[in-house]
CSV table of N, CA and C in Angstrom, one decimal:
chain,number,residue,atom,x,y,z
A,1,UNK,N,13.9,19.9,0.8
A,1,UNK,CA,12.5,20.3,0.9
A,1,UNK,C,12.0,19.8,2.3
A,2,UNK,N,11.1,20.7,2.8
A,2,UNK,CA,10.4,20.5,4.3
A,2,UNK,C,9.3,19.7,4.3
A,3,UNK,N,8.9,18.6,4.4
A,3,UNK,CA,7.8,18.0,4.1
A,3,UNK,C,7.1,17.9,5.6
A,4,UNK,N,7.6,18.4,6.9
A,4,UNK,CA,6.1,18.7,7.5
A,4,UNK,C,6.3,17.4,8.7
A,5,UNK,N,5.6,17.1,9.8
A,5,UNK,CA,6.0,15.9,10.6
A,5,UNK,C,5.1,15.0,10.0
A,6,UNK,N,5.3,13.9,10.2
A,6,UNK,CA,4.9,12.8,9.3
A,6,UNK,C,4.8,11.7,10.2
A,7,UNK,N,3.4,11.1,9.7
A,7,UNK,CA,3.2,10.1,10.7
A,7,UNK,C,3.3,8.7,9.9
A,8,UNK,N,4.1,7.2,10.4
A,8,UNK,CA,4.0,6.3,8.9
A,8,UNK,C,3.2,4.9,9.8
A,9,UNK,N,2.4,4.6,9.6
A,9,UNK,CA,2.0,3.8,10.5
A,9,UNK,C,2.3,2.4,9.7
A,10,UNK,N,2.6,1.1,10.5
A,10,UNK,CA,3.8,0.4,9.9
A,10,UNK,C,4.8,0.6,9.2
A,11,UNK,N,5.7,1.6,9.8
A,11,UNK,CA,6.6,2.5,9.3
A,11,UNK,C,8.2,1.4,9.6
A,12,UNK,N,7.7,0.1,10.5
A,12,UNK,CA,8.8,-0.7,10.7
A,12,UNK,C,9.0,-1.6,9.9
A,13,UNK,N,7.9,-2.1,8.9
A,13,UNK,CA,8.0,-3.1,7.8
A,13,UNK,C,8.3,-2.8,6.9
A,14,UNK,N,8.1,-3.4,5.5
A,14,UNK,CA,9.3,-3.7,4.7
A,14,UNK,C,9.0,-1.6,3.5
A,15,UNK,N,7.4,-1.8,3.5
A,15,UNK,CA,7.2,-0.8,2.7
A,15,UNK,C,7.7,0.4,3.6
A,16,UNK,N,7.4,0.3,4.9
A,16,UNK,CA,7.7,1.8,5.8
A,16,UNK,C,9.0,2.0,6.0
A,17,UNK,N,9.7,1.0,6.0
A,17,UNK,CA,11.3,1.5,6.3
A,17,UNK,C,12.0,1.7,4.7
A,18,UNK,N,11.9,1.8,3.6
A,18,UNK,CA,11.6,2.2,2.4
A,18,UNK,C,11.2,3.6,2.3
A,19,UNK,N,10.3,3.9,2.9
A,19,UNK,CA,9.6,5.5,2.6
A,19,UNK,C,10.0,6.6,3.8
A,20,UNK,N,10.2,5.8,4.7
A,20,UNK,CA,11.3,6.1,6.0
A,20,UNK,C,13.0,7.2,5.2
A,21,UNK,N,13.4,6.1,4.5
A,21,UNK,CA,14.8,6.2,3.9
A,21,UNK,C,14.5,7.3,2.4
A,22,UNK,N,13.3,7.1,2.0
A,22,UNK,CA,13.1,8.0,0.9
A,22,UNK,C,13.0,9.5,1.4
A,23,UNK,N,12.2,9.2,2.3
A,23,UNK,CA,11.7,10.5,2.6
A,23,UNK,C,12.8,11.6,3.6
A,24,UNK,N,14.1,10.8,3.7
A,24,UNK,CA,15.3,11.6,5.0
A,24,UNK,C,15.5,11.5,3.4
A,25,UNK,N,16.0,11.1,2.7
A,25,UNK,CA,17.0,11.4,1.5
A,25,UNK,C,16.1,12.5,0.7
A,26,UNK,N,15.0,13.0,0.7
A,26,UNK,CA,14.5,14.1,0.2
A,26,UNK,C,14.4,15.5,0.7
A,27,UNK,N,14.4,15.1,1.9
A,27,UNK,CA,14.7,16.4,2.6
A,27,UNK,C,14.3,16.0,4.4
A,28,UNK,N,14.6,17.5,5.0
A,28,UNK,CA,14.6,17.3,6.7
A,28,UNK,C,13.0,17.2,6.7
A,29,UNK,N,12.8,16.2,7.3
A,29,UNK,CA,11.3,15.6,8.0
A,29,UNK,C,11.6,15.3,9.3
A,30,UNK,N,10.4,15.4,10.0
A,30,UNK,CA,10.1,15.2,11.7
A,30,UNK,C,9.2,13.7,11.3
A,31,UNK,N,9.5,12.4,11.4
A,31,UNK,CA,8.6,11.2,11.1
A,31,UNK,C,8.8,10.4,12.3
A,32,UNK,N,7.0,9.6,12.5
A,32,UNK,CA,6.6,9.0,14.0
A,32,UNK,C,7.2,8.1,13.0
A,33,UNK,N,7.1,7.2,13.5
A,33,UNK,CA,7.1,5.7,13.0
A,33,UNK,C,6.1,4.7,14.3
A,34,UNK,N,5.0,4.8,13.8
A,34,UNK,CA,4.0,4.0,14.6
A,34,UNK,C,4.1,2.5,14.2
A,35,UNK,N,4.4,1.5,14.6
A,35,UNK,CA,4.5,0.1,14.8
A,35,UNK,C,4.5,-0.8,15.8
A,36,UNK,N,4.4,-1.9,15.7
A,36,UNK,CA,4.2,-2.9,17.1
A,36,UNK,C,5.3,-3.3,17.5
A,37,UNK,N,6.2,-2.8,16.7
A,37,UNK,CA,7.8,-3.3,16.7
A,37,UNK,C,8.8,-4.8,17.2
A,38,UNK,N,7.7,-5.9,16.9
A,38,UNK,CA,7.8,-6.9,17.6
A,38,UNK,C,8.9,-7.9,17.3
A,39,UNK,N,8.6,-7.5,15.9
A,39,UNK,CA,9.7,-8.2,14.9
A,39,UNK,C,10.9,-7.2,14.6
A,40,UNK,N,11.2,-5.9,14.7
A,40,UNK,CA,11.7,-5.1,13.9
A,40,UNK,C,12.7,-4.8,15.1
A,41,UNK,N,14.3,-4.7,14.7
A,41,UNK,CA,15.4,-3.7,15.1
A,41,UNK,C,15.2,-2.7,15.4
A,42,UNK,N,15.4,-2.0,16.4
A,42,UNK,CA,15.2,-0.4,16.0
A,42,UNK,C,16.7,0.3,15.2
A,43,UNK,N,16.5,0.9,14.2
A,43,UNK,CA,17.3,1.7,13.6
A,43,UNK,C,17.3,2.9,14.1
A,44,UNK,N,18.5,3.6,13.7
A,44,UNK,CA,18.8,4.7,14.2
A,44,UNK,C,19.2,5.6,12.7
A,45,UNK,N,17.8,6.2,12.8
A,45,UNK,CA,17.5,7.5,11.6
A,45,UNK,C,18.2,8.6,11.8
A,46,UNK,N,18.4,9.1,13.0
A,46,UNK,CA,19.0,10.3,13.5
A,46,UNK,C,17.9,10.7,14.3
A,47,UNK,N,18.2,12.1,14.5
A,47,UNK,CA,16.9,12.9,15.6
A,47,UNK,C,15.5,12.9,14.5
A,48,UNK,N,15.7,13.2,13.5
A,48,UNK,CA,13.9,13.7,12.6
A,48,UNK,C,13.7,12.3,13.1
A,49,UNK,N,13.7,11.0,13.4
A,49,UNK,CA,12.6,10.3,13.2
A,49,UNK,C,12.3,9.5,14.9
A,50,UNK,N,11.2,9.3,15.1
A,50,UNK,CA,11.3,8.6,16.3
A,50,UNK,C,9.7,7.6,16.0
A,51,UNK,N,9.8,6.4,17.2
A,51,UNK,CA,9.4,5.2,17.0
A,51,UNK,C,8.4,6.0,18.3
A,52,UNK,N,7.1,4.6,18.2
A,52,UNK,CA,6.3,4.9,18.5
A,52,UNK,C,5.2,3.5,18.7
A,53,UNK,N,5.5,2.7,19.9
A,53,UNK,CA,5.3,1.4,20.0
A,53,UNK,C,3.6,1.1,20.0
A,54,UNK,N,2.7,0.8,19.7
A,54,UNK,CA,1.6,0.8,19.6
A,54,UNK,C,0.8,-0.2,18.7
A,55,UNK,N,-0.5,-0.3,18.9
A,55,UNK,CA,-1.0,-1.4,17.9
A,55,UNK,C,-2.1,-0.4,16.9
A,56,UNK,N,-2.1,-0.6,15.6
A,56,UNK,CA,-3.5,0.5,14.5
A,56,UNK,C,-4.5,-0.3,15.3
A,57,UNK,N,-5.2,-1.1,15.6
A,57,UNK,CA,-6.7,-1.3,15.6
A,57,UNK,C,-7.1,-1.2,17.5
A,58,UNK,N,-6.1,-0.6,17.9
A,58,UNK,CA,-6.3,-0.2,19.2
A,58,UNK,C,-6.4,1.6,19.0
A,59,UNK,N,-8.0,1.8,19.8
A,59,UNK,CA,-8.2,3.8,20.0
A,59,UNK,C,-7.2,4.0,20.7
A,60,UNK,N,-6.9,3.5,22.0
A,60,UNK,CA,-6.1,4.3,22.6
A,60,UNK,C,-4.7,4.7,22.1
A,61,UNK,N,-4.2,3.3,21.8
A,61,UNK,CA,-2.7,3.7,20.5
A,61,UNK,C,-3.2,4.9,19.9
A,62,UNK,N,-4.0,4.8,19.0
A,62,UNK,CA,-4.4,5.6,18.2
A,62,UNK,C,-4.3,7.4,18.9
A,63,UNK,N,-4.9,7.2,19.3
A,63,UNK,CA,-5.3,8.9,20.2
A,63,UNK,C,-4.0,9.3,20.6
A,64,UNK,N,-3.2,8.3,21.0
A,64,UNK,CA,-1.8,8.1,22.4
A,64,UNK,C,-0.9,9.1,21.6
A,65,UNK,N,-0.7,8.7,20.5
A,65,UNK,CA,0.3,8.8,19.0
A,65,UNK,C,0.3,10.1,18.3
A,66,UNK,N,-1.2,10.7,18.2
A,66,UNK,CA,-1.8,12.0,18.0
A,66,UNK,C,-1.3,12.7,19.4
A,67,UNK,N,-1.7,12.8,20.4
A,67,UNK,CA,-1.8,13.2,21.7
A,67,UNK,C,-0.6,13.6,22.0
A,68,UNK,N,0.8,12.6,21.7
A,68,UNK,CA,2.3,13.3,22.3
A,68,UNK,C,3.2,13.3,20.8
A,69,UNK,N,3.0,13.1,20.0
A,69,UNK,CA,3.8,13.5,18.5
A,69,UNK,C,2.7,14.2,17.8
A,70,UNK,N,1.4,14.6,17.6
A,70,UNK,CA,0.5,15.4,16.5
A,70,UNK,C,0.7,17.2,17.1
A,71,UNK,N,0.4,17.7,15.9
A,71,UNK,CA,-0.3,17.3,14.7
A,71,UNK,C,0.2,16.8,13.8
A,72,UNK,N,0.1,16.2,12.4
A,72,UNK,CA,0.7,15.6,11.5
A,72,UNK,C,0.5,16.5,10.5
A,73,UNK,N,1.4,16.8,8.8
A,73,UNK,CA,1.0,17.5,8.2
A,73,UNK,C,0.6,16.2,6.8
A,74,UNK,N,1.1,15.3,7.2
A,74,UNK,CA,1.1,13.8,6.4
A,74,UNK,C,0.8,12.6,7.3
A,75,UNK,N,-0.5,11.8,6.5
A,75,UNK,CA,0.1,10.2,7.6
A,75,UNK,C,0.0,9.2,6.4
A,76,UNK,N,0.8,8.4,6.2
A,76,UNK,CA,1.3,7.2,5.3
A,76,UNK,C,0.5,6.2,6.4
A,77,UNK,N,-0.7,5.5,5.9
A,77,UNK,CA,-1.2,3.9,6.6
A,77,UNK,C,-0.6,2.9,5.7
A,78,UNK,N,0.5,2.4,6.4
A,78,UNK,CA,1.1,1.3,5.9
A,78,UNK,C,0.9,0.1,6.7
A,79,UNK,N,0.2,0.2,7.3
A,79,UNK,CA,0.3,-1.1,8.9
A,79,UNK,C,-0.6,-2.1,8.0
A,80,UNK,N,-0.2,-3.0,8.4
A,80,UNK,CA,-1.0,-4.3,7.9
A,80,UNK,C,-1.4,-5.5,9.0
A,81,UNK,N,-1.8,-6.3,9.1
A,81,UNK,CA,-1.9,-7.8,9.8
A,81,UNK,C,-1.3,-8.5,8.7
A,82,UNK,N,-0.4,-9.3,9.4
A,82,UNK,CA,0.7,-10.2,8.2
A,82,UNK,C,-0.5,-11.9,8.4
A,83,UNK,N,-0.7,-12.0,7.7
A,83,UNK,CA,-1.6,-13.4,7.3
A,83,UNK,C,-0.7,-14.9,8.8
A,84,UNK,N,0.9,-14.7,8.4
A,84,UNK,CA,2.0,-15.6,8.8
A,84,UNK,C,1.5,-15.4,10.8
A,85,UNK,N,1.1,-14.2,10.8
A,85,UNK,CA,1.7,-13.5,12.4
A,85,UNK,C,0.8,-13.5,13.2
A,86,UNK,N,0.7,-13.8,14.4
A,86,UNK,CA,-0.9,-14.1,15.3
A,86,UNK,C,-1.5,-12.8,15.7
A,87,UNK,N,-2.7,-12.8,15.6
A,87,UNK,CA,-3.0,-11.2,16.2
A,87,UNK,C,-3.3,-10.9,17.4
A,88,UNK,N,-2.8,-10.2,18.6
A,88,UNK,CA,-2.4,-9.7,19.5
A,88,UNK,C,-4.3,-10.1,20.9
């Protein structure tokens, strides 16, 4: 099944790389993976998926993300502030 390009915003934490792996095991998807990737490995998904270094509570990330990977036909907001992690 063709689910469309897909945008997962904290797509490097624990729920996004989870729905990352669901969603290639369901079928061929084009997926950003928007994260701050500070903590996180980059994996290698194959070609559908590509990373996308940025912070959610920053516009310009925001617009940057839309601007050279949109349109999206899906966006998953998974990004969180971890309580543990300092904010930027």
């Amino acid at each position: 099944m063709k689910w469309g390009k897909i945008l997962i915003t904290g797509g490097a934490g624990f729920l996004g790389t989870h729905l990352v792996e669901y969603l290639l095991r369901k079928g061929e998807s084009e997926i950003v993976i928007f994260d701050q990737l500070k903590y996180h490995k980059s994996e290698h998904y194959g070609n559908n998926v590509e990373y996308f270094k940025g912070n959610i509570i920053l516009q310009k990330d925001v617009r940057e993300v839309f601007k050279l990977h949109g349109p999206f036909q899906t966006v998953y907001h998974l990004a969180a502030i971890m309580p543990n992690k300092s904010v930027p």
